[in-house]
Every structure is written in structure tokens, then in C-alpha cells.
C-alpha atoms as a PDB file:
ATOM      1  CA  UNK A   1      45.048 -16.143  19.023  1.00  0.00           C
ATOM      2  CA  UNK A   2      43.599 -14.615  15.760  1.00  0.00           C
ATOM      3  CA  UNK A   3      42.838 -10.980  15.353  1.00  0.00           C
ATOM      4  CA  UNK A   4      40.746 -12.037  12.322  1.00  0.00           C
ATOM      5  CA  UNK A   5      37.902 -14.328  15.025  1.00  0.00           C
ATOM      6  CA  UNK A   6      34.111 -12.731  14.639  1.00  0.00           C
ATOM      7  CA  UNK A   7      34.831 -12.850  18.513  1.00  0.00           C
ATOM      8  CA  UNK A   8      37.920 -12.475  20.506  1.00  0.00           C
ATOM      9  CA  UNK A   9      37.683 -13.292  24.184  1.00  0.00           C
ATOM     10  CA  UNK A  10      41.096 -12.293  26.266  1.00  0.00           C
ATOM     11  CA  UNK A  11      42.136 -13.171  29.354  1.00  0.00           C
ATOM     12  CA  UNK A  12      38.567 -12.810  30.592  1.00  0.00           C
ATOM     13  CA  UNK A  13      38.187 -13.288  34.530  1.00  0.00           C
ATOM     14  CA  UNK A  14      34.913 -12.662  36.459  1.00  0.00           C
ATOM     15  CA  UNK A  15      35.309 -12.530  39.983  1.00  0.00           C
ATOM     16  CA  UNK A  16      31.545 -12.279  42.018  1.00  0.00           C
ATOM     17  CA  UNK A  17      31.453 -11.289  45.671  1.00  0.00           C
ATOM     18  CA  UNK A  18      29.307 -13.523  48.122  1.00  0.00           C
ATOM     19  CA  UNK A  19      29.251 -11.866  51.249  1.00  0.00           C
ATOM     20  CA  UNK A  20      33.036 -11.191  51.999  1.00  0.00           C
ATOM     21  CA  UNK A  21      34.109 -14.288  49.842  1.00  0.00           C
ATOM     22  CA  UNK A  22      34.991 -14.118  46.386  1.00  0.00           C
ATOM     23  CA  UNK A  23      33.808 -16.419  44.077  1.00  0.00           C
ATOM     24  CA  UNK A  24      35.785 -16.886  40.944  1.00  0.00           C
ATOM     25  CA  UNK A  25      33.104 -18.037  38.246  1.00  0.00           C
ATOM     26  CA  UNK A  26      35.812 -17.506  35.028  1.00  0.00           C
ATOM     27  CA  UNK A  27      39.545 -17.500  35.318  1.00  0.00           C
ATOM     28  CA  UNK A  28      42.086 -16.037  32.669  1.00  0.00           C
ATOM     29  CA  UNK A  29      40.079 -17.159  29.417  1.00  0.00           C
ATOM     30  CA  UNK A  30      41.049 -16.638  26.113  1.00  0.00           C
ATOM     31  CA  UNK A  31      39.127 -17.966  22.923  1.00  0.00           C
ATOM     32  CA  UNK A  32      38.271 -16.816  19.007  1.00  0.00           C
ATOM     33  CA  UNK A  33      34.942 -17.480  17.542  1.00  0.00           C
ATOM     34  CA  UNK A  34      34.805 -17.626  13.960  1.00  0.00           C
ATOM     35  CA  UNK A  35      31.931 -16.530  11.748  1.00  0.00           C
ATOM     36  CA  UNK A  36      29.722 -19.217  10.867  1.00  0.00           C
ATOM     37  CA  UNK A  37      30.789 -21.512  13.502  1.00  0.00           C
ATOM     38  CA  UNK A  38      28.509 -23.300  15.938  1.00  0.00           C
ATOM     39  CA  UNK A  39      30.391 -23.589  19.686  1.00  0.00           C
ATOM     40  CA  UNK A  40      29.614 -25.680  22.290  1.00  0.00           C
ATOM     41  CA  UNK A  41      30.476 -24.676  25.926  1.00  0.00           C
ATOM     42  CA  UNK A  42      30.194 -27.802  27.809  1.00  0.00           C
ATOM     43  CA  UNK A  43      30.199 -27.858  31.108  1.00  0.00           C
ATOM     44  CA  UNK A  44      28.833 -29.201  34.233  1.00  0.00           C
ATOM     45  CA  UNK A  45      26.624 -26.882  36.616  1.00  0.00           C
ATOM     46  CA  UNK A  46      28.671 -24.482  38.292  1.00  0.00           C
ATOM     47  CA  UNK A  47      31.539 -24.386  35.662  1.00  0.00           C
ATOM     48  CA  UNK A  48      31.222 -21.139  34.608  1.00  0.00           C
ATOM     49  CA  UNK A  49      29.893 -22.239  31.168  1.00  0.00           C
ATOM     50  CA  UNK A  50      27.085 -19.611  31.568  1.00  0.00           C
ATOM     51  CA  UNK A  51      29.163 -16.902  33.182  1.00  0.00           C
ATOM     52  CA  UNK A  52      30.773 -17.240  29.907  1.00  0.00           C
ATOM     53  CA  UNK A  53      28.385 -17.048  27.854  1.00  0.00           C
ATOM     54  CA  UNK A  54      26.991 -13.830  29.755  1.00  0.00           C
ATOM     55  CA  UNK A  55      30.229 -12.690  28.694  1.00  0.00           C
ATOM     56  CA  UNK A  56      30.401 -12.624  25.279  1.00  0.00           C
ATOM     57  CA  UNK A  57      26.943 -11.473  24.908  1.00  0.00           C
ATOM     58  CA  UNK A  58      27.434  -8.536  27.528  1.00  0.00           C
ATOM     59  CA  UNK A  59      24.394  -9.438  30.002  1.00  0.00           C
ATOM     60  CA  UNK A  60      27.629  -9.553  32.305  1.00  0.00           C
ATOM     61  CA  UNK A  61      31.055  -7.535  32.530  1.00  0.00           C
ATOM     62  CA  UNK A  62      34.122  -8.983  33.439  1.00  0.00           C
ATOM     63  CA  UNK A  63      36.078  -8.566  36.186  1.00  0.00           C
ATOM     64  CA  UNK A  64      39.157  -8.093  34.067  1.00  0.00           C
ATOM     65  CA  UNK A  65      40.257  -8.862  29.881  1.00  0.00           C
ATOM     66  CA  UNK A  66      38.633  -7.860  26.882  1.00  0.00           C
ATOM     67  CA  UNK A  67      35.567  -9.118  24.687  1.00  0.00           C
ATOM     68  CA  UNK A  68      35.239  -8.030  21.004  1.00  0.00           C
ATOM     69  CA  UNK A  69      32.534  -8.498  18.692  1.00  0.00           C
ATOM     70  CA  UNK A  70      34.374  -7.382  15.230  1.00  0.00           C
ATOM     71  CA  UNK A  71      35.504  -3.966  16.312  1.00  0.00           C
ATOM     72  CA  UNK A  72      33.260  -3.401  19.325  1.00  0.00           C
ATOM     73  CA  UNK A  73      34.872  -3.662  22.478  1.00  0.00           C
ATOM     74  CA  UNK A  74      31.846  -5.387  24.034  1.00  0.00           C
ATOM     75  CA  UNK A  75      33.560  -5.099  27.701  1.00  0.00           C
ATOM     76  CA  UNK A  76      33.841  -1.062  27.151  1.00  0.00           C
ATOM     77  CA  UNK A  77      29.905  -0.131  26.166  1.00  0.00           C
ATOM     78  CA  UNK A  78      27.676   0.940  28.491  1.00  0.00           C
ATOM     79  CA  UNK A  79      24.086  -0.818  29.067  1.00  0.00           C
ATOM     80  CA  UNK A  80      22.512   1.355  26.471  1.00  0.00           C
ATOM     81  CA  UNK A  81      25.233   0.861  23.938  1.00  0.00           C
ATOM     82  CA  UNK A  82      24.862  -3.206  24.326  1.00  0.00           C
ATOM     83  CA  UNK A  83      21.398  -3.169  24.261  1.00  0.00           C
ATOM     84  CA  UNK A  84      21.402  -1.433  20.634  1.00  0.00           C
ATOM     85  CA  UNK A  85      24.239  -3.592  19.621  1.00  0.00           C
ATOM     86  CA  UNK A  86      22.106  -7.045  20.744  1.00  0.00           C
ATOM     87  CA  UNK A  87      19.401  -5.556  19.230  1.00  0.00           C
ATOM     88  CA  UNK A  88      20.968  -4.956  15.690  1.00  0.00           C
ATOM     89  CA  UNK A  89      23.374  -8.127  16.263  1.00  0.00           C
ATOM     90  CA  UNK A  90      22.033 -10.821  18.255  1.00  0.00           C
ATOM     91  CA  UNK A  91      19.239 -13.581  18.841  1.00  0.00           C
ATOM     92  CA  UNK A  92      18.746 -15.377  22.248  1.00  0.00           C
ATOM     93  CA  UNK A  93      17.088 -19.135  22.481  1.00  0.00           C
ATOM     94  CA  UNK A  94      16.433 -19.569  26.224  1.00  0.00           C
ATOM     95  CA  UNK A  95      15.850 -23.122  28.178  1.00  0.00           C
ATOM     96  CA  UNK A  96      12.626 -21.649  29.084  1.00  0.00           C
ATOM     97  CA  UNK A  97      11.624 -20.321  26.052  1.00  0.00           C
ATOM     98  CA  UNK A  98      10.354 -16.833  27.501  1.00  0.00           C
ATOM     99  CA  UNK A  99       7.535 -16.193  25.330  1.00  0.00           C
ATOM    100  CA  UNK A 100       4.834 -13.640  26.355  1.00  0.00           C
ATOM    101  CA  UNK A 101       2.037 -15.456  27.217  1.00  0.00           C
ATOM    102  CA  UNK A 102      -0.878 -13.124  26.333  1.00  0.00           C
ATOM    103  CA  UNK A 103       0.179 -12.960  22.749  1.00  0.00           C
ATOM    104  CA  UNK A 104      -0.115 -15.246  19.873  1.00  0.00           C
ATOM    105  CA  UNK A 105       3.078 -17.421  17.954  1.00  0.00           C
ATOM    106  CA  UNK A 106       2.980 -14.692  15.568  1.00  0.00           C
ATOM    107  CA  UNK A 107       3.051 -11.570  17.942  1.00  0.00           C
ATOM    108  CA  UNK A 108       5.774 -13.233  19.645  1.00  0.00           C
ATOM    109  CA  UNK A 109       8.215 -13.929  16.812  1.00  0.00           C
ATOM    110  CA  UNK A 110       7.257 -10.326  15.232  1.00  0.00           C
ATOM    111  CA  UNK A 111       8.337  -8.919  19.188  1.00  0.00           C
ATOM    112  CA  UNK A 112      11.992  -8.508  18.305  1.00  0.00           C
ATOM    113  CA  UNK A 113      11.007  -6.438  14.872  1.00  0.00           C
ATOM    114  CA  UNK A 114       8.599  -4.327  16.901  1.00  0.00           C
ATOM    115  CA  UNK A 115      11.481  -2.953  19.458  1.00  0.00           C
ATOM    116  CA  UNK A 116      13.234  -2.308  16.358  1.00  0.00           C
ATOM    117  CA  UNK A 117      10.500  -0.390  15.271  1.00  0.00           C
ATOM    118  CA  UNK A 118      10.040  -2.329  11.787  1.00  0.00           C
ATOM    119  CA  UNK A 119       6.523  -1.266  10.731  1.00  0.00           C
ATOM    120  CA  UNK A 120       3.558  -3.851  11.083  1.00  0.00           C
ATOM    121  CA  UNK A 121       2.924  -4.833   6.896  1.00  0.00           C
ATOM    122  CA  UNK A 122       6.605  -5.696   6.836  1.00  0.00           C
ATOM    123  CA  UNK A 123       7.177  -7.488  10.387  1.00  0.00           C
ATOM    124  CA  UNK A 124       3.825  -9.746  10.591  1.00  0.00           C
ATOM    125  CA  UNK A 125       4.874 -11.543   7.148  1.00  0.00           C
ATOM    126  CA  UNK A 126       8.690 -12.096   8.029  1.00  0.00           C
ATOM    127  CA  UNK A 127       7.296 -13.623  11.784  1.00  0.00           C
ATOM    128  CA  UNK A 128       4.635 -16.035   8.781  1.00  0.00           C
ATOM    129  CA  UNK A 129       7.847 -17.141   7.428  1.00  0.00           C
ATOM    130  CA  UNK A 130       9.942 -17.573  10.016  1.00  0.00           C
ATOM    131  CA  UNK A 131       7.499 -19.369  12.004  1.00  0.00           C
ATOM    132  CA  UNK A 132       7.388 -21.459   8.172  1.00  0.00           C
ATOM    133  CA  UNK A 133      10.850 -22.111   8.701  1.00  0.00           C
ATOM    134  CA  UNK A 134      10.494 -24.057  11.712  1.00  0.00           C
ATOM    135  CA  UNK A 135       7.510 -26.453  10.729  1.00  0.00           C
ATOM    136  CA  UNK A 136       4.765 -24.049  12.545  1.00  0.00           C
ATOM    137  CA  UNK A 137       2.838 -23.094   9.048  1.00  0.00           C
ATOM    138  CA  UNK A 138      -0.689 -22.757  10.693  1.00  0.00           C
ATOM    139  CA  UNK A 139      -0.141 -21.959  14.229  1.00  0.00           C
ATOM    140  CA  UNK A 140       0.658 -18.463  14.042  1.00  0.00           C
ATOM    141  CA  UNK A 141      -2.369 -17.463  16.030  1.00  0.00           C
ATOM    142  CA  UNK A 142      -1.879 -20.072  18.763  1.00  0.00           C
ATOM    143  CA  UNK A 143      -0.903 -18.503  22.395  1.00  0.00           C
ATOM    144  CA  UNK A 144       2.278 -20.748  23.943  1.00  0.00           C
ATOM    145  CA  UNK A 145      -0.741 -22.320  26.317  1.00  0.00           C
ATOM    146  CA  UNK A 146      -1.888 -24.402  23.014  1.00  0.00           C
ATOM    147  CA  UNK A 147       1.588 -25.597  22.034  1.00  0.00           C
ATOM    148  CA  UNK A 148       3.757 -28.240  23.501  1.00  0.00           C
ATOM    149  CA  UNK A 149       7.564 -27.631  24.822  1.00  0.00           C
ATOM    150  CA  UNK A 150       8.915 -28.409  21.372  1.00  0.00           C
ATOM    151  CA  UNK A 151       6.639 -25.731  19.166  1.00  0.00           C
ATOM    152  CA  UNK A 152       7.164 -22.859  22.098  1.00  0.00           C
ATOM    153  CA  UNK A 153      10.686 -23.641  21.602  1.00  0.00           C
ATOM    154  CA  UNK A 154      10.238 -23.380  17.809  1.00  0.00           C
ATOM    155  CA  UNK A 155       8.918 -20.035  18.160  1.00  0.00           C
ATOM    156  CA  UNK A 156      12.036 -18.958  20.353  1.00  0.00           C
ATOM    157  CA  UNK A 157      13.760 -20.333  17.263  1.00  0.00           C
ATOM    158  CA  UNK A 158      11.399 -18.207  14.844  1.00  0.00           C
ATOM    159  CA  UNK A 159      11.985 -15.246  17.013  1.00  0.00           C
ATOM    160  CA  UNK A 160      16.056 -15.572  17.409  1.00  0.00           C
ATOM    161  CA  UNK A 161      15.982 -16.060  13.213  1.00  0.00           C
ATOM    162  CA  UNK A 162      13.644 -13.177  12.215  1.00  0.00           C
ATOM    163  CA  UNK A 163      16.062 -10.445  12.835  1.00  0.00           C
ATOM    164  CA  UNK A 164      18.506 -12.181  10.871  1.00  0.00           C
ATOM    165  CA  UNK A 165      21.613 -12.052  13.556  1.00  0.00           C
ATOM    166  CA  UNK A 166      25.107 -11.688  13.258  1.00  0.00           C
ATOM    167  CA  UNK A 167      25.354 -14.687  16.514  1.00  0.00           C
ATOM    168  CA  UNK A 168      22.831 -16.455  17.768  1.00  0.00           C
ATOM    169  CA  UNK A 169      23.225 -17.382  22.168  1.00  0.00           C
ATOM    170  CA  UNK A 170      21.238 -20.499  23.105  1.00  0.00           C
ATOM    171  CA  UNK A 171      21.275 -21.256  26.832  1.00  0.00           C
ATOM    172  CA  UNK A 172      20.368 -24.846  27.926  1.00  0.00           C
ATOM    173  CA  UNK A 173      17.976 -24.656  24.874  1.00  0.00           C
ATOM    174  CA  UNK A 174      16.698 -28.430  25.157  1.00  0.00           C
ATOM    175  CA  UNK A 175      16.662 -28.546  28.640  1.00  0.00           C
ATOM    176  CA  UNK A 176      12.954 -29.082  29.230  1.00  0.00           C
ATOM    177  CA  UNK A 177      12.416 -31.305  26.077  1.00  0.00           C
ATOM    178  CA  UNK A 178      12.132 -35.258  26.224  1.00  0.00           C
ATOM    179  CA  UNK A 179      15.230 -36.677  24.252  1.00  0.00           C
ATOM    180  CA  UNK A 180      12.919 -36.730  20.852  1.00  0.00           C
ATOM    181  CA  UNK A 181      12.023 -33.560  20.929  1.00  0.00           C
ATOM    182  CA  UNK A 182      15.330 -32.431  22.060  1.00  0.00           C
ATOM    183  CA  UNK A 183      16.956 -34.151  18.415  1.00  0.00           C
ATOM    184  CA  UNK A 184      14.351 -32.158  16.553  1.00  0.00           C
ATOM    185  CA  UNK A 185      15.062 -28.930  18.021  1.00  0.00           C
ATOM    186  CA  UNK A 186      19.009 -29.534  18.108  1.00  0.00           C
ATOM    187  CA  UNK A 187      18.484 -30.807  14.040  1.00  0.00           C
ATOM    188  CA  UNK A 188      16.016 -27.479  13.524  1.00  0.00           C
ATOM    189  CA  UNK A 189      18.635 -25.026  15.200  1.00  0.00           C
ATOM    190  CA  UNK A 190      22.038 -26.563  13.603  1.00  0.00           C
ATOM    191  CA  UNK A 191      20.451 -26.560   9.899  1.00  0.00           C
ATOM    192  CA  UNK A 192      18.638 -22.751   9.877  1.00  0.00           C
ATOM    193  CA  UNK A 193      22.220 -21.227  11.852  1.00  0.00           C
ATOM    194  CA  UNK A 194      24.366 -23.063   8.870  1.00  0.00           C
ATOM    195  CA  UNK A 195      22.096 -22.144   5.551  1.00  0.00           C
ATOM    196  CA  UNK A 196      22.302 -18.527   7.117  1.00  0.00           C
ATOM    197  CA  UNK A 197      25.505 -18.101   8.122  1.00  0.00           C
ATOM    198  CA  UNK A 198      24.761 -17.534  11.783  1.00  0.00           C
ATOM    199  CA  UNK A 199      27.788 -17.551  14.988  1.00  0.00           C
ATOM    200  CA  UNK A 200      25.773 -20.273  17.051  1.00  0.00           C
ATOM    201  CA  UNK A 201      26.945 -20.255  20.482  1.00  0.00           C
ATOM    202  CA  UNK A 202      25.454 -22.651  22.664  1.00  0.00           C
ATOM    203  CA  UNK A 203      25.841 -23.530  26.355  1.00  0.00           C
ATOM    204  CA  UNK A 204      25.193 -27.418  28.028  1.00  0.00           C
ATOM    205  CA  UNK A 205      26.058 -29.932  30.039  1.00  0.00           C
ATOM    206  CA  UNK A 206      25.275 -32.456  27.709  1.00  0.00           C
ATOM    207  CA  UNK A 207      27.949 -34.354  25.286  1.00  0.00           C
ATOM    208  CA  UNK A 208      25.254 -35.397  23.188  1.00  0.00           C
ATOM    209  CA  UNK A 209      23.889 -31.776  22.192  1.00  0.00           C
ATOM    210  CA  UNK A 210      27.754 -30.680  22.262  1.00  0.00           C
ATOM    211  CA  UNK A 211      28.119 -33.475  19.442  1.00  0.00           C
ATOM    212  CA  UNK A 212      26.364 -31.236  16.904  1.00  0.00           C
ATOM    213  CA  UNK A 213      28.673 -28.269  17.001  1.00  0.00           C
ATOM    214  CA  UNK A 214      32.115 -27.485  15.044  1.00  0.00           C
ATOM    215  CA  UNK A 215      33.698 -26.765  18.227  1.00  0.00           C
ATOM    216  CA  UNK A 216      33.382 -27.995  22.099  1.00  0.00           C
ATOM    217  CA  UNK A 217      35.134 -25.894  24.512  1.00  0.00           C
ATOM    218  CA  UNK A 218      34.585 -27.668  27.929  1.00  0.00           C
ATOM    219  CA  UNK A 219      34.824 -25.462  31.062  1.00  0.00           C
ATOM    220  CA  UNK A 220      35.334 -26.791  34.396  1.00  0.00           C
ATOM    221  CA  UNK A 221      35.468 -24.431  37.812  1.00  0.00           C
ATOM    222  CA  UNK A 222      36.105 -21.762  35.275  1.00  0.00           C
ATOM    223  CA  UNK A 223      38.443 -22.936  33.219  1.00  0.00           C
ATOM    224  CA  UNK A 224      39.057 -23.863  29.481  1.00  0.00           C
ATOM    225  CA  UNK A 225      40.346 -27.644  30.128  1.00  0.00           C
ATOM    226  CA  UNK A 226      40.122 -28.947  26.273  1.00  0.00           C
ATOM    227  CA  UNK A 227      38.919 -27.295  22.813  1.00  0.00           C
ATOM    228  CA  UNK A 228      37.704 -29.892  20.494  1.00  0.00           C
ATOM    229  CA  UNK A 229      37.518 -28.979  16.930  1.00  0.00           C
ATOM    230  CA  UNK A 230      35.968 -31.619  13.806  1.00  0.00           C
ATOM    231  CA  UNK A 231      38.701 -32.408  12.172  1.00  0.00           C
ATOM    232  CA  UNK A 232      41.374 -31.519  14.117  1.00  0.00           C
ATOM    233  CA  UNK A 233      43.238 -32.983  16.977  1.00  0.00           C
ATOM    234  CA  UNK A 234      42.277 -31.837  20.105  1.00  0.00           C
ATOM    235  CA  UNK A 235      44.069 -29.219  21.698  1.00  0.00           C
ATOM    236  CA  UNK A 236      43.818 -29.161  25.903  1.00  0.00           C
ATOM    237  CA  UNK A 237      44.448 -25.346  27.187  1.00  0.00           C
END
């Protein structure tokens, strides 16, 4: 383990109670994230690939162990503190896009710089070029009712980028996409996170979208079974 990982996850477990029987959704998991990488947590449904991911972003808190972020003891802040650190830190791509539907491409995108209270002049252009960025020149007035899956998941891509992230969490973010759509989005994602410099962390059950990332950590019923790193032999845990 590196002290010098972006992210340092140790000996995370997350037990959830179901009645009176405990469910154990992650058990004694330990990774490092480094900046700039894009991770894959592969995983079938129910393997605790998006427990993990909850994890590291701090949407969840473990049971027991330790996430850091840098020098923040994500497991240690409150919900206030993580909310201001997601705010200032992190971008979320979700399978089902969550845009607001009464508001334009452009309101959307901007949404994130408005709860940071970024004034209007300088917000409205960086949402222009970050919807620019991801081939949607021209639709920044269109409501997610007049786009297909593909461009509302462009503008979760837009909106994820425009507050320039430390780490960028995509859940299942081609999940409702046919498999062309899904190759444009994956291409889109895995070019903006690399010319910026952006921790992509991405959660699937599918080896083909795992395929684009630097390295696959598969989980199965909660466990890391193999790390695959390009390059580099793989290493089972």
C-alpha cells in the first residue's frame, strides 16, 4: 500500500442490517487510487461494486477502515463536511443521467456552479463550453425531453467537467445506451478525464466498458478477487 495514492482505501468493511440479518456488502478492502488514473470496478450485481464506490465518495460510511482523499479522512467528516468537500472536489455521471427536467442543457450543466455560488456572467459561458466539449455546440437551450439518451448523458458529462474535479464517480454510466452510443460516451468520457487530469472512477458489470480503464479491480460478494493493471501482470488479492 502507498501513502503517496490520491486515494487510500483500508481495510474498508460495510456491514448493512436487514431485519436481524446482517448483510456484508464489502469485506476487509484495501486499494490506492492514483491521480490521473481511470478505475474500473467490475462487478456483477450484488458484488458490492457500488457499495464501494459509495465509499470512496462518502454517500456511504463504512462499517469499519479508513478512506482518504489526500489528507481528508473521508470516513471521519460529517454530512456537511462531505458535501463541501464533493462540492469543491468531485463530479458524478449517473446511469440515469439525473438532469432537471424543467431546465434547459445549459441551466443544467451551469447547476453545479450555481450551488457554488459562481456568479451568472462567469457560469453560463463555462456551461457554453463545456457543453462544446462534448459535441452539444447548439443545444444549450434544449430541455433533456428534446435530446436522446446519448446527448442527456453528454450533458451529465458537461456538468461532471464544468467544475473542473479533482475525481470524477460514474455509476453504470452507459447503462441505458444502445452499444453505439455506449462507445461514444465511453470514447467522450476516457479522452476529456485524461487531457484534464481527472481520477475517473467508474463502476460496471461490463468487461467491455472495464476495457477502457488503466485499472480493473473486479469485486465479487464483496471482495477484491483480481486487480488488473495495463502493463503489468495481474495481481489476484
Amino acid at each position: 500500500m502507498d501513502d503517496n495514492a490520491l486515494i487510500r482505501i483500508r481495510h474498508v468493511r460495510k456491514v448493512y442490517l436487514m431485519g436481524e440479518e446482517k448483510v456484508v456488502a464489502l469485506d476487509d478492502v484495501s486499494l490506492d487510487i492514483y491521480k490521473g488514473e481511470f478505475v474500473c470496478f467490475l462487478g456483477t450485481s450484488g458484488s458490492g461494486k457500488s457499495t464501494f464506490l459509495n465509499m470512496v465518495a462518502g454517500l456511504e460510511k463504512p462499517t469499519r477502515g479508513e478512506v482518504w482523499i489526500g489528507k481528508v479522512p473521508i470516513h471521519k467528516l460529517n454530512e456537511a463536511q462531505v458535501t463541501i468537500f464533493r462540492q469543491k472536489n468531485i463530479g458524478f455521471i449517473f446511469q440515469a443521467y439525473h438532469l432537471m427536467q424543467s431546465m434547459t442543457a445549459l441551466e443544467n450543466v451551469a447547476l453545479p456552479l450555481m450551488l457554488k455560488g459562481v456568479p451568472k456572467e462567469i457560469r453560463e459561458p463555462a456551461a457554453k463550453k463545456a457543453l462544446a466539449q462534448v459535441g452539444l455546440k447548439g443545444y444549450e437551450g434544449r430541455k433533456p425531453n428534446q435530446m436522446s439518451g446519448g446527448q442527456q448523458q453528454r450533458v451529465g458529462i458537461a456538468r461532471a467537467l464544468v467544475v473542473k474535479p479533482k475525481i470524477i464517480f460514474a455509476d453504470e454510466p452507459t447503462g441505458n445506451l444502445d452499444s453505439h452510443t455506449t462507445k461514444d460516451v465511453m470514447d467522450l468520457i476516457s479522452k476529456e478525464t485524461k487531457e484534464n487530469g481527472t481520477t475517473l472512477i467508474l463502476v460496471t458489470h461490463d468487461r467491455s466498458i472495464a476495457d477502457y480503464a488503466d485499472k480493473i479491480v473486479t469485486i465479487q460478494d464483496g471482495n477484491i478477487i483480481n486487480v488488473e493493471v495495463k502493463g503489468k501482470k495481474n495481481e489476484t488479492a
